[in-house]
CSV table of C-alpha atoms and ligand atoms in Angstrom, one decimal:
chain,number,residue,atom,x,y,z
K,1,UNK,CA,-0.1,-0.2,-0.2
K,2,UNK,CA,1.2,3.4,-0.6
K,3,UNK,CA,2.2,5.9,2.1
K,4,UNK,CA,-0.1,8.7,2.2
K,5,UNK,CA,0.5,12.4,2.8
K,6,UNK,CA,-2.2,15.0,4.2
K,7,UNK,CA,-1.1,18.8,2.6
K,8,UNK,CA,-3.1,22.0,3.9
K,9,UNK,CA,-2.9,24.6,1.1
K,10,UNK,CA,-2.0,22.3,-1.4
K,11,UNK,CA,-3.4,23.7,-4.6
K,12,UNK,CA,-1.0,26.5,-5.3
K,13,UNK,CA,2.6,27.4,-4.3
K,14,UNK,CA,4.7,25.7,-1.8
K,15,UNK,CA,2.0,23.1,-1.0
K,16,UNK,CA,1.3,22.4,-4.7
K,17,UNK,CA,4.5,21.8,-5.0
K,18,UNK,CA,5.1,19.7,-1.8
K,19,UNK,CA,1.8,17.7,-3.5
K,20,UNK,CA,3.3,17.1,-7.0
K,21,UNK,CA,6.8,15.9,-4.8
K,22,UNK,CA,5.3,13.3,-2.7
K,23,UNK,CA,2.8,12.3,-6.1
K,24,UNK,CA,6.1,11.2,-7.8
K,25,UNK,CA,7.2,9.3,-5.3
K,26,UNK,CA,4.0,7.1,-5.5
K,27,UNK,CA,2.5,8.5,-2.4
K,28,UNK,CA,-1.3,9.1,-1.8
K,29,UNK,CA,-2.2,13.0,-1.3
K,30,UNK,CA,-5.2,14.2,0.7
K,31,UNK,CA,-5.0,17.9,-0.5
K,32,UNK,CA,-6.8,20.4,1.4
K,33,UNK,CA,-8.0,24.1,0.2
K,34,UNK,CA,-10.5,26.2,0.1
K,35,UNK,CA,-11.4,26.8,-3.3
K,36,UNK,CA,-13.2,23.7,-4.9
K,37,UNK,CA,-12.7,24.9,-8.6
K,38,UNK,CA,-8.6,24.5,-7.8
K,39,UNK,CA,-8.9,21.5,-6.2
K,40,UNK,CA,-11.0,19.6,-9.3
K,41,UNK,CA,-8.1,21.6,-11.8
K,42,UNK,CA,-5.6,20.0,-9.3
K,43,UNK,CA,-7.3,16.1,-9.2
K,44,UNK,CA,-7.2,16.6,-13.2
K,45,UNK,CA,-3.9,17.7,-13.6
K,46,UNK,CA,-2.6,14.8,-11.2
K,47,UNK,CA,-4.8,12.3,-13.2
K,48,UNK,CA,-3.4,8.6,-12.7
K,49,UNK,CA,-1.9,9.2,-9.4
K,50,UNK,CA,-4.0,9.2,-6.2
K,51,UNK,CA,-5.4,12.3,-4.9
K,52,UNK,CA,-7.8,12.9,-2.2
K,53,UNK,CA,-9.2,16.8,-2.0
K,54,UNK,CA,-10.8,18.2,0.3
K,55,UNK,CA,-12.6,21.8,0.3
K,56,UNK,CA,-12.4,23.4,3.6
K,57,UNK,CA,-11.3,26.7,5.1
K,58,UNK,CA,-9.6,25.9,8.3
K,59,UNK,CA,-10.3,28.9,9.6
K,60,UNK,CA,-13.3,27.5,10.7
K,61,UNK,CA,-14.4,25.1,13.2
K,62,UNK,CA,-16.6,23.1,10.6
K,63,UNK,CA,-13.6,23.4,8.0
K,64,UNK,CA,-10.9,21.5,10.9
K,65,UNK,CA,-14.0,18.9,11.7
K,66,UNK,CA,-13.7,17.9,8.3
K,67,UNK,CA,-10.6,17.2,7.6
K,68,UNK,CA,-10.3,13.4,7.5
K,69,UNK,CA,-8.6,11.4,10.7
K,70,UNK,CA,-6.6,9.1,9.3
K,71,UNK,CA,-3.0,6.9,10.0
K,72,UNK,CA,-1.5,9.5,7.7
K,73,UNK,CA,2.6,8.7,7.3
K,74,UNK,CA,3.3,12.5,7.1
K,75,UNK,CA,1.4,15.6,7.3
K,76,UNK,CA,2.3,19.2,6.2
K,77,UNK,CA,1.1,21.7,8.1
K,78,UNK,CA,1.3,24.2,5.3
K,79,UNK,CA,-2.0,26.9,4.8
K,80,UNK,CA,-1.6,30.4,5.9
K,81,UNK,CA,-2.4,33.9,5.0
K,82,UNK,CA,0.4,36.4,4.2
K,83,UNK,CA,-0.6,39.5,4.2
K,84,UNK,CA,1.5,42.7,4.7
K,85,UNK,CA,0.2,45.1,7.4
K,86,UNK,CA,1.8,47.7,10.5
K,87,UNK,CA,0.8,47.6,13.9
K,88,UNK,CA,-1.3,50.6,13.0
K,89,UNK,CA,-1.9,50.2,9.7
K,90,UNK,CA,-6.0,50.9,8.6
K,91,UNK,CA,-7.2,47.4,8.3
K,92,UNK,CA,-6.2,45.7,11.7
K,93,UNK,CA,-5.7,42.0,10.1
K,94,UNK,CA,-3.9,39.8,13.0
K,95,UNK,CA,-7.2,38.2,14.1
K,96,UNK,CA,-7.7,36.8,10.6
K,97,UNK,CA,-4.0,35.9,10.1
K,98,UNK,CA,-3.9,34.4,13.7
K,99,UNK,CA,-7.0,32.2,13.0
K,100,UNK,CA,-5.6,30.4,9.8
K,101,UNK,CA,-1.9,30.8,10.5
K,102,UNK,CA,-2.1,29.5,14.2
K,103,UNK,CA,-5.4,28.3,16.0
K,104,UNK,CA,-5.9,26.0,12.3
K,105,UNK,CA,-2.5,24.2,13.0
K,106,UNK,CA,-3.1,23.9,17.1
K,107,UNK,CA,-6.7,22.3,16.2
K,108,UNK,CA,-5.5,20.2,13.4
K,109,UNK,CA,-2.5,18.9,15.1
K,110,UNK,CA,-4.8,17.7,18.3
K,111,UNK,CA,-7.5,15.9,15.9
K,112,UNK,CA,-5.0,14.4,13.6
K,113,UNK,CA,-2.0,13.2,15.6
K,114,UNK,CA,-3.3,10.6,17.5
K,115,UNK,CA,-4.0,8.5,14.8
K,116,UNK,CA,-0.7,8.8,13.5
K,117,UNK,CA,0.9,7.8,17.1
K,118,UNK,CA,-1.3,4.9,17.0
K,119,UNK,CA,0.6,3.2,13.4
K,120,UNK,CA,4.8,2.4,13.4
K,121,UNK,CA,6.0,5.4,12.1
K,122,UNK,CA,4.8,9.6,11.0
K,123,UNK,CA,6.1,12.5,10.2
K,124,UNK,CA,4.7,16.2,10.9
K,125,UNK,CA,6.4,18.9,8.9
K,126,UNK,CA,5.5,22.5,9.7
K,127,UNK,CA,6.0,25.5,7.7
K,128,UNK,CA,7.2,28.3,9.0
K,129,UNK,CA,9.0,31.2,7.9
K,130,UNK,CA,12.9,32.7,7.8
K,131,UNK,CA,10.5,36.0,8.8
K,132,UNK,CA,11.1,34.7,12.7
K,133,UNK,CA,14.5,34.9,12.4
K,134,UNK,CA,14.4,38.8,11.8
K,135,UNK,CA,11.5,41.4,11.8
K,136,UNK,CA,11.1,42.2,8.1
K,137,UNK,CA,9.4,45.7,8.0
K,138,UNK,CA,5.8,46.2,7.5
K,139,UNK,CA,4.8,42.2,8.6
K,140,UNK,CA,4.0,42.6,11.7
K,141,UNK,CA,0.9,40.5,12.5
K,142,UNK,CA,2.2,37.8,9.7
K,143,UNK,CA,5.2,37.3,11.3
K,144,UNK,CA,4.1,37.4,14.8
K,145,UNK,CA,1.7,34.7,13.6
K,146,UNK,CA,4.8,32.9,12.4
K,147,UNK,CA,6.4,33.3,15.6
K,148,UNK,CA,3.8,31.8,17.5
K,149,UNK,CA,3.6,28.8,14.7
K,150,UNK,CA,7.1,28.5,15.9
K,151,UNK,CA,6.3,28.6,19.9
K,152,UNK,CA,3.9,25.6,19.1
K,153,UNK,CA,6.1,23.5,16.8
K,154,UNK,CA,8.6,23.6,19.5
K,155,UNK,CA,6.3,22.5,22.1
K,156,UNK,CA,5.3,19.5,20.0
K,157,UNK,CA,9.0,18.5,18.9
K,158,UNK,CA,9.6,18.0,22.6
K,159,UNK,CA,6.2,16.6,23.3
K,160,UNK,CA,7.1,13.7,20.5
K,161,UNK,CA,10.8,13.6,20.9
K,162,UNK,CA,10.7,10.2,22.1
K,163,UNK,CA,7.5,9.0,20.0
K,164,UNK,CA,7.2,7.2,16.7
K,165,UNK,CA,6.7,10.7,15.4
K,166,UNK,CA,9.2,12.9,13.8
K,167,UNK,CA,8.8,16.5,13.7
K,168,UNK,CA,10.0,19.1,11.2
K,169,UNK,CA,10.0,23.0,11.1
K,170,UNK,CA,10.7,23.8,7.5
K,171,UNK,CA,11.8,27.7,7.3
K,172,UNK,CA,11.3,29.2,3.6
K,173,UNK,CA,13.0,32.3,3.0
K,174,UNK,CA,10.9,34.2,0.3
K,175,UNK,CA,9.4,31.9,-2.1
K,176,UNK,CA,8.1,32.7,-5.7
K,177,UNK,CA,3.9,31.9,-4.8
K,178,UNK,CA,0.7,34.2,-5.2
K,179,UNK,CA,2.1,35.5,-1.4
K,180,UNK,CA,4.1,38.2,-4.0
K,181,UNK,CA,1.3,38.8,-6.2
K,182,UNK,CA,1.3,42.4,-4.8
K,183,UNK,CA,4.5,42.8,-3.5
K,184,UNK,CA,8.3,43.4,-5.4
K,185,UNK,CA,10.1,39.8,-4.8
K,186,UNK,CA,13.5,39.6,-3.9
K,187,UNK,CA,16.4,38.6,-6.4
K,188,UNK,CA,17.3,36.0,-4.7
K,189,UNK,CA,13.4,34.3,-4.5
K,190,UNK,CA,13.4,30.7,-3.9
K,191,UNK,CA,10.6,28.4,-6.4
K,192,UNK,CA,8.3,26.7,-4.6
K,193,UNK,CA,10.0,23.3,-6.0
K,194,UNK,CA,13.2,24.2,-4.0
K,195,UNK,CA,10.9,24.4,-0.3
K,196,UNK,CA,9.0,21.1,-1.7
K,197,UNK,CA,12.5,19.5,-2.1
K,198,UNK,CA,13.2,20.5,1.7
K,199,UNK,CA,10.0,18.6,2.7
K,200,UNK,CA,10.5,15.9,0.9
K,201,UNK,CA,14.2,15.2,1.8
K,202,UNK,CA,13.3,15.7,5.4
K,203,UNK,CA,10.3,12.8,5.3
K,204,UNK,CA,12.1,10.7,3.2
K,205,UNK,CA,15.3,10.9,5.2
K,206,UNK,CA,13.8,11.5,8.5
K,207,UNK,CA,15.9,14.9,8.8
K,208,UNK,CA,14.1,16.6,12.3
K,209,UNK,CA,14.1,20.1,13.9
K,210,UNK,CA,14.2,23.2,11.9
K,211,UNK,CA,15.2,23.1,8.3
K,212,UNK,CA,15.8,27.0,7.0
K,213,UNK,CA,15.7,27.0,3.3
N,1,NAP,N1,5.9,32.3,-0.3
N,1,NAP,C1,6.8,33.1,0.9
N,1,NAP,O1,7.5,33.9,0.1
N,1,NAP,C2,7.0,32.2,2.2
N,1,NAP,C3,8.2,32.8,2.8
N,1,NAP,C4,8.4,31.9,4.1
N,1,NAP,C5,6.9,30.8,4.4
N,1,NAP,N2,5.6,30.7,3.6
N,1,NAP,C6,4.8,29.6,4.2
N,1,NAP,O2,4.6,28.9,2.9
N,1,NAP,C7,3.5,28.4,3.2
N,1,NAP,C8,2.8,28.3,1.9
N,1,NAP,O3,3.1,29.8,1.5
N,1,NAP,P1,2.6,30.0,-0.1
N,1,NAP,O4,3.1,31.3,-0.6
N,1,NAP,O5,2.6,29.2,-1.0
N,1,NAP,O6,1.0,30.4,-0.2
N,1,NAP,P2,-0.1,30.5,-1.1
N,1,NAP,O7,0.6,30.5,-2.5
N,1,NAP,O8,-0.9,31.7,-1.0
N,1,NAP,O9,-1.1,29.3,-1.1
N,1,NAP,C9,-2.0,29.2,0.4
N,1,NAP,C10,-2.7,27.8,-0.1
N,1,NAP,O10,-3.4,27.7,1.1
N,1,NAP,C11,-4.7,27.5,1.0
N,1,NAP,N3,-5.4,28.4,2.0
N,1,NAP,C12,-5.6,29.8,2.2
N,1,NAP,N4,-6.1,29.9,3.0
N,1,NAP,C13,-6.5,28.8,3.4
N,1,NAP,C14,-7.7,28.5,4.6
N,1,NAP,N5,-8.3,29.1,5.2
N,1,NAP,N6,-8.2,27.0,4.5
N,1,NAP,C15,-7.7,26.0,4.0
N,1,NAP,N7,-6.6,26.4,2.8
N,1,NAP,C16,-6.5,27.6,2.9
N,1,NAP,C17,-5.0,28.4,-0.3
N,1,NAP,O11,-5.6,28.0,-1.6
N,1,NAP,P3,-7.4,28.6,-1.4
N,1,NAP,O12,-7.1,30.0,-1.3
N,1,NAP,O13,-8.2,27.9,-2.3
N,1,NAP,O14,-7.8,28.3,0.1
N,1,NAP,C18,-3.3,27.8,-1.3
N,1,NAP,O15,-4.0,26.6,-1.4
N,1,NAP,C19,2.3,29.5,4.2
N,1,NAP,O16,3.1,28.3,5.4
N,1,NAP,C20,3.5,30.7,4.4
N,1,NAP,O17,3.3,31.4,5.6
N,1,NAP,C21,5.7,31.2,2.1
């Protein structure tokens, strides 16, 4: 039986590149996103490969409850909202970002890890950000949620240290995805496939801890 990975935010950017990387290795992929049309298009593009799609808004209780509990071999907690915003900006975006970037991942870990712990081995990969190594200007709310996620990750890492579940925090630098649609990308921007390769290598080789890309 093929191995099975759940990827949140799998239709675009880094999540999509991860889905392609795992599928190429013969893994079954369960792909989560909000936009059903994107998920249908993805299923078509992955024809011949094992892909299950789940339409869910992970910022809601109903969305979290709709994610199937299963003894996944790997879980990639990737979905997040990226939005620039100053502390004293006109729109207060913090609550919206907190709900998806932090609360949803906390809920998913609580929901999904017990079944993974029942099997011989599993791997939890969390997508963080290089932004927690410095404080980029004008990203106050976004980077604060990534610091919070890093804090959650550190707790999960120590709680799961002597268990069957490996943990990795993959921290990408700027990566060329739709997150950059309204921003000028830096010259050294990463390809999503480069980040996906780091995720895949972590799972394949059992690399744990923080991996900076
Ligand atoms: N791009 C960068 O420069 C960069 C740098 C460092 C870290 N990261 C991190 O890398 C991860 C992926 O970023 P990305 O740039 O690849 O993002 P992206 O291209 O914007 O894709 C985000 C994915 O998440 C899904 N999504 C968004 N909100 C959701 C929700 N409420 N419920 C379910 N799915 C949701 C989107 O689909 P729908 O819109 O259809 O839901 C999409 O599939 C994030 O954790 C981000 O913080 C990115």
